[in-house]
Amino acid sequence: MTTVANGVNVQALLEAREVLKGAPEAARFVWRATSTWRGGVHSTTTVKEFYGLGQERSHKSEAVFDADHPEVFAAEDQGITPIEYLLVGLASCLTAGVASVAQNRGIQLRSVEATLEGTHDIRGILGADPDVRNGFDDITVTFHIDADASQQDIEALVAQSQKRSAVFDALTNPTNVTVQVA
Amino acid sequence: MVGAGHAGLAASHFLRERAIDHLVIERGEVANSWRRERWDSFRLLTPNWQTRLPGHAYEGPDPDGYMTAKEVTRFIEGFAALSRAPVRTGTEVTSVRAAGDGYRVTTSHGEIRCRAVVIAGGACNRPVVPPFSEAVPPSVRQLTAFDYREPGQLPDGGVLVVGASATGVQLAAELRRSGRPVVLSVGEHVRLPRTYRGRDVLWWMDASGVWDQRHDEVEDLARARRLPSPQLAGTPERATLDLNALTAMGVELVGRWAAVRDGWALFSGGLRNVFSLADLKMERLLDTFDAWARTHGVDPGPAERLPPTRVPERARLRLDLRGGEIRTIVWATGFRPDHDWLHVPVLDDKGRLRHDGGIVDHPGLYALGLPFLRRRRSTFINGIEADAREVIAHLAGHLAARAR
Ligand SMILES: Cc1cc2nc3c(=O)[nH]c(=O)nc-3n(C[C@H](O)[C@H](O)[C@H](O)COP(=O)(O)OP(=O)(O)OC[C@H]3O[C@@H](n4cnc5c(N)ncnc54)[C@H](O)[C@@H]3O)c2cc1C
């Protein structure tokens, strides 16, 4: 296991798991984002501060994300579509999971690529058909993984990464969302 | 001893062997849970030849069959008679407190002082139902596996069975056979074929040593103790009752039930992954059996593999509970022990007993009959002999040390 180098500090994660088992308060994190309208359907969202392990914290630097709509929607395409950010979140979460689980199971990864497709009937958001939902109707993630492991072990990696994925859970299970005007 | 199920009686057997004075307190009758807490068509999922207790085994004509609840009751009664267990029936334990160097046990018929207590009240006293069941519209009838007896007891119309472990798959199949539309909500589960390479799959668990894996050996004991029961049924046909079998019968599969919102049941969209997890785990287990067979020169029949769990074309993500499609919900979402009467500080923050292989975190207090107590087989009737022998040996050591 020590010879495997996927760059994930699994030891630290396992220790955190043990410590946090008895410290539910410290385990409470709050993730934050702030957005500003730029005109049209273009907005920028910044992410920097968050709360966790009992105190306010901050990323090393602020990250800025532009969202807009493509030209086929008669917009200026100054950033990706909001719903595409869900694919970004899902891809990065599952990939992080694959790397962590591989490290923990002593599997050396050489490359991990994922291709994501979310099918979306936009008649929902256009209000053109009340029977069509607004969001994705299906998401498919296809992994191509090159690793020192059998096909079965690789499939198990991918299955376990879904089982422990925050974004997979957030997308597959309902979440209470409160939107308010301050 | 609290409880005259097979666990309490097995403990009594080993105490008698050591000539240690004891009593078995039972609120109902011997084998109470088999008399009152099983549905009418219930059969064990473990074969008859595995239904064995210390010095007592099945001797009938059908070692590969599966006992009904009545037959299990008779079997356990037979064991109680054989081992001449001092059972006090119709007596409920209402409180156990530490007192001096022993315990004060309050029962519905007075108080008892003793030096040691063995908790054998059963692992499955209370059905577990998720809190959102309270948000289910009142027009839908709700039953647990304890309330369910037979299909005729339910109103006509659709049934939503929640939970796809042993109880859930069995009840879903029975309700579907009664002609009702059945939707089964599936979370993480354990898939097993009924027979593998010509033998009962539990023969393999037994012979290969998988069942003998010890509590101090497994990597994640907490997880092993939470493992749901396998998708198995004991039927004369010895048929596999996995999700593919249920799909073939016309049972509709949906994901894990996550919430109720505005009268709608919302299911997880992660169904595919719970299928993959279960398929992969089953493959690994069958690989273990094959490897064991090779190294032990056993060849009961050619290696087999089951097709992957079939993913429904379009699993529904929500279902209108007010629409009349579903008339009854059957919760098969597991069971938990009842420790309300235990007034010794040995429960963790989730109300689970803190113990190391049945030796509870308080001198003179012991437990038997809990999942993976000392071994993987602890959950089953055939797992009690080794567990009870070892736990009672510890108890005897404790009493001897006290006496000195
Ligand atoms: C649906 C289901 C199916 C199962 N199928 C199988 C199977 O196929 N094969 C198998 O080997 N095992 C099976 N089991 C598991 C296991 O064998 C049973 O859970 C078994 O009943 C456990 O035995 P026990 O002696 O620990 O508990 P129980 O049989 O539950 O006995 C506990 C006794 O304690 C009494 N009691 C509880 N609280 C008190 C109190 N406060 N005061 C006095 N008395 C009390 C109860 O009345 C009961 O008689 C199944 C369990 C369930 C729930």
PDB file of C-alpha atoms in Angstrom, chain B residues 170 172-180 182 235 241 249:
ATOM      1  CA  GLN B 170     -40.140 -12.021   0.507  1.00  0.00           C
ATOM      2  CA  ALA B 172     -42.893  -8.087  -2.166  1.00  0.00           C
ATOM      3  CA  ALA B 173     -43.007 -11.504  -3.872  1.00  0.00           C
ATOM      4  CA  GLU B 174     -45.935 -12.712  -1.776  1.00  0.00           C
ATOM      5  CA  LEU B 175     -47.922  -9.517  -2.335  1.00  0.00           C
ATOM      6  CA  ARG B 176     -47.229  -9.591  -6.067  1.00  0.00           C
ATOM      7  CA  ARG B 177     -48.428 -13.211  -6.222  1.00  0.00           C
ATOM      8  CA  SER B 178     -51.650 -12.104  -4.566  1.00  0.00           C
ATOM      9  CA  GLY B 179     -52.298 -10.092  -7.723  1.00  0.00           C
ATOM     10  CA  ARG B 180     -51.465  -6.648  -6.383  1.00  0.00           C
ATOM     11  CA  VAL B 182     -46.111  -3.904  -6.138  1.00  0.00           C
ATOM     12  CA  THR B 235     -38.901 -22.103  -0.324  1.00  0.00           C
ATOM     13  CA  LEU B 241     -35.232 -14.334  -4.952  1.00  0.00           C
ATOM     14  CA  MET B 249     -42.677 -11.351 -11.537  1.00  0.00           C
TER      15      MET B 249
END
